[in-house]
C-alpha atoms as one frame of an Amber mdcrd trajectory, in Angstrom:
protein
  -5.819  14.918   9.480  -2.135  15.169  10.490  -2.579  18.861  11.411  -0.032
  18.791  14.276   2.622  17.062  12.178   1.950  19.353   9.222   2.444  22.449
  11.406   5.710  21.169  12.915   7.199  20.130   9.567   6.204  23.451   8.051
   8.064  25.234  10.874  11.185  23.114  10.267  11.121  23.820   6.523  10.929
  27.590   7.169  14.432  27.448   8.618  15.722  25.854   5.430  13.973  28.457
   3.275  15.319  31.398   5.288  18.851  30.695   4.030  19.989  31.003   0.450
  22.736  28.419   0.865  22.760  25.533   3.324  25.690  23.975   5.145  25.799
  20.431   6.498  25.283  21.790  10.032  22.150  23.684   8.823  20.737  20.445
   7.445  21.467  18.469  10.594  19.870  21.172  12.786  16.754  21.120  10.601
  16.667  17.324  10.717  16.634  17.451  14.523  13.421  19.487  14.318  11.891
  17.050  11.839  12.886  14.183  14.146  11.125  15.854  17.108   8.054  16.540
  14.964   7.806  12.857  14.007   8.310  11.635  17.576   5.633  14.046  18.845
   3.331  12.652  16.143   3.741   9.269  17.889   5.734   7.728  15.055   7.630
   4.606  16.122  11.154   5.504  17.386  12.978   3.008  15.141  10.989   4.271
  12.149  11.988   7.877  12.949  15.646   6.930  13.418  15.829   5.121  10.053
  13.867   7.850   8.252  16.046  10.721   9.543  19.250   8.839   8.671  18.046
   8.197   5.096  16.903  11.800   4.541  20.060  13.280   6.122  22.372  11.088
   4.027  20.635  12.294   0.862  20.321  15.945   2.009  23.996  16.520   2.849
  25.101  15.413  -0.600  26.605  17.855  -3.092  23.526  17.620  -5.315  21.476
  19.361  -2.603  23.929  21.688  -0.845  25.330  23.068  -4.107  21.983  23.491
  -5.837  20.364  26.906  -6.421  17.326  26.007  -4.273  18.558  23.571  -1.585
  15.450  24.053   0.627  13.169  22.855  -2.187  15.455  19.893  -2.794  15.212
  18.867   0.881  11.410  19.117   0.832  11.446  16.959  -2.313  13.601  14.351
  -0.543  11.343  14.364   2.557   8.311  13.931   0.284   9.923  10.976  -1.535
  11.037   9.294   1.689   7.637   9.777   3.373   6.048   8.140   0.326   8.506
   5.224   0.518   7.930   4.916   4.270   4.184   4.432   3.733   4.643   1.864
   0.981   5.571   3.763  -2.160   2.536   2.908  -4.272  -1.139   2.095  -3.790
  -1.607  -1.576  -2.872  -4.838  -2.972  -4.307  -7.028  -5.697  -2.853  -6.196
  -9.030  -4.493  -9.128 -10.511  -6.415  -9.136 -14.313  -6.652  -9.029 -15.779
 -10.162 -11.500 -18.399  -8.928 -14.474 -16.755  -7.136 -15.325 -16.088  -4.468
 -12.618 -13.724  -3.218 -12.576 -14.273   0.566 -11.678 -11.259   2.725 -11.202
 -12.010   6.415 -11.588  -8.903   8.583  -9.781  -8.929  11.945  -9.097  -6.428
  14.704  -9.768  -5.391  18.279 -13.178  -4.349  19.565 -13.948  -0.682  18.962
 -11.613  -0.303  15.959 -14.550   0.004  13.536 -14.163  -3.508  12.115 -17.870
  -4.284  11.538 -18.589  -0.884   9.993 -15.553  -1.068   7.709 -16.454  -4.608
   6.668 -19.645  -3.010   5.352 -17.861   0.006   3.858 -15.431  -2.189   1.940
 -18.162  -4.481   0.618 -20.137  -1.384  -0.450 -17.126  -0.051  -2.358 -16.820
  -3.288  -4.341 -20.567  -3.518  -4.917 -20.311  -0.148  -6.700 -17.628  -1.716
  -8.895 -20.047  -4.427 -10.039 -19.189  -7.186  -7.554 -21.739  -9.353  -5.702
 -20.568  -9.272  -2.066 -21.819 -11.353   0.873 -21.290 -10.326   4.495 -20.673
 -13.100   7.029 -21.474 -12.640  10.730 -18.807 -14.592  12.662 -18.769 -12.371
  15.758 -20.948 -14.489  18.061 -19.610 -13.033  21.311 -20.211  -9.295  21.302
 -23.817  -8.426  22.142 -25.707  -7.127  19.069 -22.692  -7.655  16.759 -24.803
  -9.725  14.349 -27.608  -7.155  14.500 -25.117  -4.352  13.772 -23.803  -6.137
  10.683 -27.379  -6.725   9.483 -28.190  -3.016   9.877 -25.079  -2.142   7.830
 -26.028  -4.761   5.227 -29.587  -3.405   4.955 -28.323   0.146   4.407 -26.021
  -1.032   1.613 -28.500  -3.595   0.240 -25.922  -6.372   0.764 -27.068  -9.743
   2.181 -25.718 -11.047   5.498 -25.097 -14.741   6.145 -25.631 -15.615   9.815
 -26.479 -18.651  11.935 -27.105 -16.902  15.251 -24.742 -16.806  18.228 -24.860
 -20.472  19.269 -22.878 -21.902  16.334 -19.074 -21.993  16.141 -17.639 -19.070
  14.087 -15.431 -21.573  12.212 -18.487 -23.561  11.151 -20.367 -20.366  10.165
 -17.450 -19.263   7.963 -17.211 -22.672   6.233 -20.971 -22.808   5.617 -20.952
 -19.230   4.325 -18.379 -20.119   1.641 -20.534 -23.021   0.436 -23.556 -20.699
   0.390 -21.622 -18.057  -1.590 -20.450 -20.566  -4.213 -23.954 -22.005  -4.571
 -25.622 -18.595  -4.942 -23.096 -16.819  -7.169 -21.540 -14.338  -4.712 -18.066
 -13.410  -5.972 -16.809 -11.700  -2.784 -17.180 -12.860   0.829 -16.374 -10.532
   3.731 -15.989 -12.375   7.045 -16.585 -10.163  10.089 -14.701 -11.941  12.896
 -14.894 -11.321  16.627 -12.716  -8.717  18.299 -11.602  -8.391  21.908 -10.685
  -5.470  24.106  -7.143  -6.843  24.041  -5.213  -9.573  22.240  -5.625 -12.975
  23.931  -4.795 -16.588  23.108  -8.421 -17.737  22.664  -9.128 -14.953  20.190
  -6.033 -15.688  18.131  -6.563 -19.450  18.157 -10.055 -18.979  16.731  -8.819
 -16.602  14.021  -6.047 -19.020  13.047  -8.669 -21.791  12.729 -10.967 -19.637
  10.567  -7.975 -18.799   8.357  -7.069 -22.481   8.064 -10.615 -23.540   7.121
 -11.460 -20.712   4.682  -8.059 -20.034   3.075  -8.808 -16.290   2.653  -7.496
 -14.311  -0.316  -6.898 -11.338   2.000  -6.628 -10.918   5.775  -7.203  -7.239
   6.533  -6.466  -5.844   9.970  -8.670  -2.924  11.014  -6.904  -0.561  13.430
  -7.925   2.747  14.990  -5.441   5.395  13.779  -6.182   7.598  16.789  -4.535
   5.096  19.148  -1.179   6.001  17.577   1.684   3.773  18.712  -0.775   1.247
  20.204  -2.216   0.742  16.710   1.263  -0.164  15.458   1.813  -2.621  18.342
  -1.563  -4.273  17.618  -0.683  -4.522  13.915   2.648  -6.166  14.730   0.996
  -8.744  17.055  -1.726  -9.683  14.556   0.794  -9.910  11.737   3.100 -12.223
  13.717   0.259 -14.664  14.383  -1.893 -14.406  11.243   0.460 -13.075   8.547
  -2.023 -10.362   7.529  -2.046  -9.114   3.928  -2.922  -5.488   4.655  -4.266
  -2.853   7.008  -7.317  -0.596   7.095  -6.700   2.535   9.181  -9.956   3.892
  10.607 -10.734   7.331  12.075  -7.899   8.852  10.056 -10.012  12.010   9.658
  -9.738  12.526  13.434  -6.034  11.681  13.742  -4.105  14.941  14.103  -0.792
  13.198  14.763  -0.346  10.620  11.995   1.947   8.231  13.861   0.082   5.070
  12.885  -0.020   5.856   9.159   3.717   6.542   9.128   4.732   3.490  11.185
   2.499   0.532  10.280   4.082  -0.333   6.920   7.654  -0.085   8.211   6.996
  -2.174  11.344   4.858  -4.933   9.797   6.069  -4.908   6.208   2.394  -5.034
   5.192   0.688  -2.233   3.239  -2.073   0.094   4.346  -4.706  -0.708   1.713
  -7.628   1.484   2.783  -8.383   4.387   5.108 -11.597   5.329   6.890 -12.233
   9.077   6.611 -15.655   9.599   8.193 -18.736   7.996   9.682 -20.801   7.506
   6.510 -20.815   4.089   4.852 -19.083   5.478   1.743 -16.344   7.199   3.777
 -13.564   4.801   2.799 -10.743   5.393   0.318  -7.869   3.386  -1.180  -4.627
   4.466   0.498  -2.168   6.276  -1.773   1.209   6.843  -0.028   2.314   9.567
  -2.474  -0.925  11.534  -2.054  -0.800  11.195   1.728   2.800  12.435   1.811
   1.729  15.486  -0.212  -1.071  16.220   2.243   1.259  15.876   5.237   3.597
  18.424   3.644   0.736  20.838   2.860   0.919  20.215  -0.897  -2.709  19.113
  -1.149  -4.152  16.091  -2.918  -5.748  17.216  -6.167  -5.902  13.687  -7.614
  -8.152  12.446  -4.793 -10.255  15.608  -5.070 -10.733  15.052  -8.826 -11.595
  11.381  -8.248 -14.229  12.370  -5.682 -15.712  14.827  -8.186 -15.672  12.261
 -10.997 -17.520   9.778  -8.763 -20.414  12.263  -8.485 -20.568  13.345 -12.128
 -21.143  11.060 -15.089 -20.202  12.026 -18.641 -23.730  13.147 -19.523 -23.909
  15.452 -16.496 -20.521  16.991 -17.337 -21.547  17.667 -20.943 -24.842  19.203
 -19.816 -23.030  21.430 -17.295 -20.548  22.470 -20.001 -23.438  23.361 -22.342
 -25.168  25.477 -19.682 -21.932  27.280 -18.885 -21.226  27.945 -22.572 -24.769
  29.180 -23.280 -24.986  31.126 -20.009 -28.162  29.242 -19.036 -27.001  28.216
 -15.560 -30.138  28.420 -13.338 -30.711  28.430  -9.584 -31.750  24.768  -9.838
 -28.336  24.021 -11.373 -26.665  26.090  -8.653 -28.343  24.019  -5.930 -27.494
  20.767  -7.729 -23.767  21.633  -7.721 -23.802  22.174  -3.953 -25.712  18.922
  -3.427 -23.026  17.060  -5.390 -20.255  18.736  -3.355 -22.013  17.721  -0.139
 -21.955  14.078  -1.275 -18.177  14.268  -1.763 -17.560  14.729   1.983 -17.227
  17.476   4.555 -16.090  20.905   3.349 -13.088  20.797   5.712 -12.000  17.476
   4.209 -12.318  18.765   0.651 -10.501  22.020   1.435  -7.628  20.093   3.053
  -6.944  18.519  -0.368  -6.369  21.904  -2.017  -2.636  22.705  -2.440  -1.435
  25.411  -0.059  -4.379  24.934   2.302  -2.470  24.272   5.523  -3.960  22.924
   8.746  -3.667  26.238  10.603  -5.743  27.948   7.901  -8.600  25.483   8.503
  -8.294  25.465  12.303 -10.514  28.468  12.934 -12.603  28.209   9.791 -16.228
  27.766  10.764 -17.591  25.909   7.764 -21.352  25.684   8.242 -22.539  22.472
   6.576 -26.150  23.494   7.289 -25.751  26.465   4.953 -26.476  24.167   1.995
 -29.734  23.083   3.676 -30.726  26.747   4.099 -29.882  27.433   0.447 -32.064
  24.505  -0.543 -34.971  25.865   1.536 -34.637  29.325  -0.070 -34.452  28.018
  -3.651 -37.327  25.585  -3.137 -39.478  28.456  -1.826 -39.168  30.082  -5.272
 -41.500  29.394  -8.177 -40.132  27.459 -11.204 -40.183  30.737 -13.166 -38.136
  32.524 -10.472 -35.541  29.741 -10.397 -35.252  29.868 -14.172 -34.987  33.653
 -14.315 -33.858  35.220 -10.990 -33.930  38.714 -12.528 -37.711  38.848 -11.913
 -37.272  38.441  -8.133 -38.210  41.913  -6.886 -38.533  43.172  -3.273 -42.005
  41.706  -2.641 -40.975  38.314  -4.070 -37.861  38.307  -1.877 -40.010  38.954
   1.175 -42.318  36.060   0.235 -39.375  33.695  -0.365 -37.801  34.635   3.008
 -41.098  33.985   4.779 -41.563  30.640   3.013 -38.065  29.380   3.808 -37.850
  30.706   7.383 -34.886  33.009   6.748 -34.314  36.764   6.553 -34.597  38.843
   3.382 -30.868  39.590   3.733 -30.091  35.858   3.471 -32.172  35.658   0.287
 -30.264  38.673  -1.093 -26.951  37.091  -0.147 -27.818  33.844  -1.957 -28.835
  35.709  -5.106 -25.585  37.698  -5.062 -23.541  34.492  -4.645 -25.466  32.821
  -7.467 -24.828  35.769  -9.792 -21.090  35.720  -8.990 -20.968  31.954  -9.606
 -22.846  32.327 -12.899 -20.309  34.904 -14.125 -17.461  32.659 -12.978 -18.977
  29.715 -14.865 -19.177  31.807 -18.025 -15.477  32.714 -17.688 -14.578  29.086
 -17.021 -16.353  27.925 -20.175 -14.429  30.539 -22.172 -11.069  29.454 -20.764
 -10.571  32.867 -19.114  -9.995  31.590 -15.570  -6.653  32.339 -13.870  -3.893
  29.753 -13.382  -5.092  27.768 -16.408  -8.242  26.527 -14.648 -10.360  27.141
 -17.733  -7.936  25.182 -19.901  -7.985  22.385 -17.325 -11.799  22.231 -17.421
 -11.925  22.248 -21.229  -9.220  19.576 -21.380 -11.126  17.409 -18.866 -14.382
  17.613 -20.796 -12.615  16.880 -24.110 -10.972  13.853 -22.495 -14.405  12.609
 -21.424 -15.687  12.999 -24.990 -12.699  11.139 -26.453 -13.321   8.267 -24.042
 -16.842   7.969 -25.399
């Protein structure tokens, strides 16, 4: 995500850092590089022009040029202005005071609209809502079937009347059905086209008029760059959208759409799609995204992902095992399974501060390694998993044979487990470097206080 832009900005910042003191001409030369980096990332020209002017005006002030660390001050300003450019703060979905909350999903064909209608409804189902999906795309072949497949996977019902009924009528009937059956959120999946046309827009305007939606969310493909911004502007002019969902952001190395949409439309990016799985959707946080673009990581999102996989009871049990040094191979496997649920390893590593795009470029992170670990551990007896010290040469040979791997791979896993176990013991005792142990202890105490 944003790897090209991150590399270019990093190169521009190096020039600032190489000088102890900066002159106004130094700043303007560096700003030219930042301007080129943004334009190459397919950021809208007017957006770039306004952004560079704002940053330059702040950066050539006495507060920056006369400071002891002017380079750090400039990076701070760029971070603040990037955050402001993308909306400043997280913009939440509005929930109607009188249910149901009606969310109308719009967008072009191929943007991921149907899938993200499901993803969004799944997110709110986890939060205790009762969502209903509505199939109003009666034109695209198998669109209704696709929505039903998504609904089945998420265990969310789909309201449909086939492809012979008017989408406006389907939407109106769906609202009556939702009110009658106690659904508090309705997600209307409307038809898309390969391009914007009058018939498409007229139908969407009519659906809006008849259903009075709480939110109109435009789904756009981030990888189309400047085209995504043009599409957003057109839809906003005709429908007055309330927000944007950027899809395929995990595959967007440039970042132009994310940096331009808010400025051009005046409407916030509310959610981002970061993968193919039906839970691969996140609320959009401008400040966190700015940090990631500048290679500062995104520890808050990483912690939230971890918290979503661990409940309080699991955390307390893990803390007890670490404290008592009773961390088994079953526990070891469970931790990796939880990490796997949080997303791809590349995605998680990109959130770690200091982990720049070029460091991940050539990293071959084998996701199947966890599957091999699982096969090895499950080929062990319960006694061996509980007490790995008893695994001698003949047992290792048997385990390798049972899991279809080499003895060396079994040895490697046992060595990694032993290192992790020692690390866990240090963590529980608060002996980890950089205050990590204190952070863990503080987190677990906070959980207990909440209880």
